């Protein structure tokens, strides 16, 4: 994961779209895996409580499977 690229892209986005607020990120598929947790940590370092939106494009029962997740720390 290229954290420097992410930081640069985020700053450029803020400059061009000052009125927009990034609330999280999305991934295709229906499962959250280890890689998802790594990406989510990058967003968590920049955003207060990022949202992960998963979009399963398999079209089971002629529907998109869409779910949203927020992280919760256990400890």
Coordinates of N, CA, C and O in Angstrom, one line a residue:
X1 N 0.8 -1.2 0.0 CA 0.0 0.0 0.0 C 0.9 1.2 0.0 O 1.8 1.3 0.8
X2 N 0.6 2.1 -0.9 CA 1.4 3.3 -1.0 C 0.7 4.5 -0.3 O -0.1 5.2 -0.8
X3 N 1.1 4.7 1.0 CA 0.5 5.6 1.9 C 0.8 7.1 1.4 O 0.0 7.9 1.4
X4 N 2.0 7.3 0.9 CA 2.4 8.6 0.4 C 1.5 9.0 -0.8 O 1.0 10.1 -0.9
X5 N 1.2 8.1 -1.7 CA 0.3 8.3 -2.8 C -1.1 8.7 -2.3 O -1.8 9.6 -2.8
X6 N -1.6 7.9 -1.3 CA -2.9 8.2 -0.7 C -3.0 9.6 -0.1 O -3.9 10.3 -0.4
X7 N -1.9 10.0 0.6 CA -1.9 11.3 1.2 C -1.9 12.4 0.2 O -2.6 13.4 0.3
X8 N -1.1 12.2 -0.9 CA -1.1 13.2 -2.0 C -2.5 13.3 -2.7 O -3.0 14.4 -2.9
X9 N -3.1 12.2 -3.0 CA -4.4 12.2 -3.7 C -5.4 12.8 -2.8 O -6.3 13.6 -3.3
X10 N -5.4 12.6 -1.5 CA -6.4 13.1 -0.6 C -6.2 14.7 -0.5 O -7.2 15.4 -0.6
X11 N -5.0 15.2 -0.4 CA -4.8 16.6 -0.4 C -5.2 17.3 -1.7 O -5.8 18.3 -1.7
X12 N -4.9 16.6 -2.8 CA -5.3 17.2 -4.1 C -6.9 17.2 -4.2 O -7.5 18.2 -4.7
X13 N -7.5 16.2 -3.8 CA -9.0 16.1 -3.8 C -9.6 17.2 -2.9 O -10.5 17.9 -3.3
X14 N -9.0 17.5 -1.8 CA -9.5 18.5 -0.9 C -9.3 19.9 -1.6 O -10.2 20.8 -1.4
X15 N -8.2 20.1 -2.3 CA -8.0 21.4 -3.0 C -9.1 21.6 -4.1 O -9.6 22.7 -4.2
X16 N -9.3 20.6 -4.9 CA -10.2 20.7 -6.0 C -11.7 20.7 -5.6 O -12.5 21.3 -6.2
X17 N -12.0 19.9 -4.6 CA -13.4 19.7 -4.1 C -13.5 20.1 -2.7 O -13.8 19.3 -1.8
X18 N -13.3 21.3 -2.4 CA -13.3 21.8 -1.0 C -14.6 21.6 -0.3 O -14.6 21.5 1.0
X19 N -15.7 21.6 -1.0 CA -17.0 21.4 -0.3 C -17.4 20.0 -0.1 O -18.3 19.7 0.7
X20 N -16.7 19.0 -0.6 CA -17.0 17.6 -0.4 C -16.2 17.1 0.8 O -15.1 17.6 1.1
X21 N -16.8 16.1 1.4 CA -16.2 15.4 2.6 C -16.1 14.0 2.2 O -17.0 13.3 1.9
X22 N -14.9 13.4 2.4 CA -14.7 12.0 2.2 C -15.0 11.3 3.5 O -14.6 11.6 4.6
X23 N -15.9 10.3 3.4 CA -16.4 9.6 4.6 C -15.8 8.1 4.6 O -16.0 7.5 5.6
X24 N -15.2 7.7 3.6 CA -14.6 6.3 3.6 C -14.2 5.9 2.2 O -13.9 6.7 1.4
X25 N -14.3 4.6 2.0 CA -13.9 3.9 0.8 C -14.8 2.8 0.4 O -15.6 2.4 1.2
X26 N -14.6 2.2 -0.8 CA -15.4 1.1 -1.2 C -14.6 0.0 -1.7 O -13.4 0.2 -2.1
X27 N -15.1 -1.2 -1.8 CA -14.5 -2.4 -2.3 C -15.5 -3.3 -3.0 O -16.7 -3.4 -2.5
X28 N -15.1 -3.9 -4.1 CA -16.1 -4.8 -4.7 C -15.8 -6.2 -4.0 O -14.7 -6.5 -3.6
X29 N -16.9 -6.9 -4.0 CA -16.9 -8.2 -3.3 C -17.7 -8.2 -2.1 O -18.2 -7.2 -1.6
X30 N -17.9 -9.4 -1.5 CA -18.8 -9.4 -0.3 C -18.1 -9.7 1.0 O -18.7 -9.7 2.1
X31 N -16.8 -9.9 1.0 CA -16.0 -10.2 2.2 C -15.0 -9.2 2.6 O -14.5 -8.5 1.7
X32 N -14.8 -9.1 3.9 CA -13.7 -8.2 4.4 C -12.6 -9.1 4.7 O -12.8 -10.1 5.4
X33 N -11.4 -8.8 4.2 CA -10.2 -9.7 4.5 C -9.1 -8.9 5.1 O -9.3 -7.7 5.4
X34 N -7.9 -9.5 5.2 CA -6.8 -8.8 5.8 C -6.4 -7.6 5.1 O -6.1 -6.5 5.7
X35 N -6.4 -7.6 3.7 CA -6.1 -6.5 2.9 C -7.0 -5.3 3.2 O -6.6 -4.1 3.2
X36 N -8.3 -5.6 3.4 CA -9.3 -4.6 3.7 C -8.9 -3.9 5.0 O -9.1 -2.7 5.1
X37 N -8.5 -4.6 6.0 CA -8.2 -4.0 7.2 C -6.9 -3.1 7.1 O -6.9 -2.1 7.8
X38 N -6.0 -3.5 6.2 CA -4.8 -2.6 6.0 C -5.2 -1.3 5.4 O -4.8 -0.2 5.8
X39 N -6.1 -1.4 4.3 CA -6.6 -0.1 3.7 C -7.4 0.7 4.6 O -7.3 1.9 4.7
X40 N -8.2 0.0 5.4 CA -9.1 0.7 6.4 C -8.3 1.5 7.4 O -8.6 2.6 7.8
X41 N -7.1 0.9 7.8 CA -6.3 1.6 8.8 C -5.7 2.9 8.2 O -5.6 3.9 8.9
X42 N -5.4 2.9 6.9 CA -4.9 4.1 6.3 C -6.0 5.2 6.3 O -5.7 6.4 6.6
X43 N -7.2 4.8 6.0 CA -8.3 5.8 6.1 C -8.5 6.2 7.5 O -8.8 7.4 7.7
X44 N -8.4 5.3 8.4 CA -8.7 5.7 9.8 C -7.6 6.7 10.4 O -7.9 7.5 11.2
X45 N -6.4 6.6 9.8 CA -5.4 7.6 10.2 C -5.7 9.0 9.8 O -5.3 10.0 10.4
X46 N -6.6 9.2 8.7 CA -6.9 10.5 8.2 C -8.3 10.9 8.5 O -8.6 12.1 8.5
X47 N -9.2 10.0 8.7 CA -10.7 10.3 8.9 C -11.1 9.8 10.3 O -10.6 8.8 10.8
X48 N -12.0 10.5 10.9 CA -12.4 10.2 12.3 C -13.0 8.8 12.4 O -12.6 8.0 13.3
X49 N -14.0 8.5 11.6 CA -14.6 7.2 11.6 C -15.0 6.7 10.2 O -16.2 6.8 9.8
X50 N -14.0 6.2 9.5 CA -14.3 5.9 8.0 C -15.3 4.8 7.9 O -15.4 3.9 8.7
X51 N -16.0 4.8 6.7 CA -17.0 3.8 6.4 C -16.4 3.0 5.2 O -15.8 3.5 4.3
X52 N -16.6 1.7 5.3 CA -16.2 0.7 4.2 C -17.5 0.3 3.6 O -18.4 -0.2 4.3
X53 N -17.7 0.5 2.3 CA -18.8 0.1 1.6 C -18.4 -1.1 0.7 O -17.5 -0.9 -0.1
X54 N -19.0 -2.2 0.8 CA -18.7 -3.4 0.0 C -19.9 -3.5 -1.0 O -21.0 -3.4 -0.7
X55 N -19.5 -3.7 -2.3 CA -20.5 -3.9 -3.4 C -20.2 -5.2 -4.0 O -19.2 -5.4 -4.7
X56 N -21.1 -6.2 -3.8 CA -21.0 -7.5 -4.4 C -21.7 -7.5 -5.8 O -22.9 -7.4 -5.8
X57 N -20.9 -7.5 -6.8 CA -21.5 -7.4 -8.2 C -21.9 -8.7 -8.8 O -22.2 -8.8 -10.0
X58 N -22.0 -9.8 -8.0 CA -22.4 -11.1 -8.5 C -23.9 -11.1 -8.9 O -24.3 -12.1 -9.6
X59 N -24.7 -10.2 -8.5 CA -26.1 -10.1 -8.8 C -26.9 -11.3 -8.4 O -27.7 -11.9 -9.2
X60 N -26.7 -11.8 -7.2 CA -27.5 -12.9 -6.7 C -28.9 -12.4 -6.5 O -29.2 -11.4 -6.0
X61 N -29.8 -13.2 -7.0 CA -31.3 -12.9 -6.9 C -31.5 -11.6 -7.6 O -32.4 -10.8 -7.2
X62 N -30.8 -11.3 -8.7 CA -30.9 -10.1 -9.5 C -30.8 -8.8 -8.7 O -31.4 -7.8 -9.0
X63 N -29.9 -8.8 -7.7 CA -29.7 -7.7 -6.8 C -28.2 -7.5 -6.5 O -27.5 -8.5 -6.4
X64 N -27.8 -6.2 -6.4 CA -26.5 -6.0 -5.9 C -26.4 -6.1 -4.4 O -27.4 -5.7 -3.7
X65 N -25.4 -6.8 -3.9 CA -25.2 -6.9 -2.5 C -24.4 -5.7 -2.0 O -23.2 -5.7 -2.3
X66 N -25.0 -4.8 -1.3 CA -24.3 -3.6 -0.8 C -24.4 -3.6 0.7 O -25.5 -3.7 1.3
X67 N -23.2 -3.5 1.4 CA -23.2 -3.3 2.8 C -22.2 -2.2 3.2 O -21.2 -2.0 2.5
X68 N -22.5 -1.6 4.3 CA -21.6 -0.6 4.9 C -21.2 -1.0 6.2 O -21.9 -1.5 7.0
X69 N -19.9 -0.7 6.5 CA -19.3 -1.1 7.8 C -18.5 0.1 8.4 O -18.0 0.9 7.7
X70 N -18.6 0.2 9.7 CA -17.7 1.1 10.5 C -16.9 0.3 11.4 O -17.4 -0.7 12.0
X71 N -15.7 0.7 11.7 CA -14.8 0.0 12.6 C -15.1 0.2 14.0 O -15.6 1.3 14.4
X72 N -14.9 -0.8 14.8 CA -15.0 -0.7 16.3 C -13.8 -1.3 16.9 O -13.5 -2.4 16.6
X73 N -13.2 -0.6 17.8 CA -12.0 -1.1 18.5 C -12.4 -1.9 19.7 O -13.2 -1.5 20.5
X74 N -11.8 -3.1 19.8 CA -12.0 -3.9 21.0 C -10.7 -3.9 21.8 O -9.6 -3.8 21.2
X75 N -10.8 -4.0 23.1 CA -9.5 -4.0 23.8 C -9.6 -4.2 25.2 O -10.3 -4.3 26.1

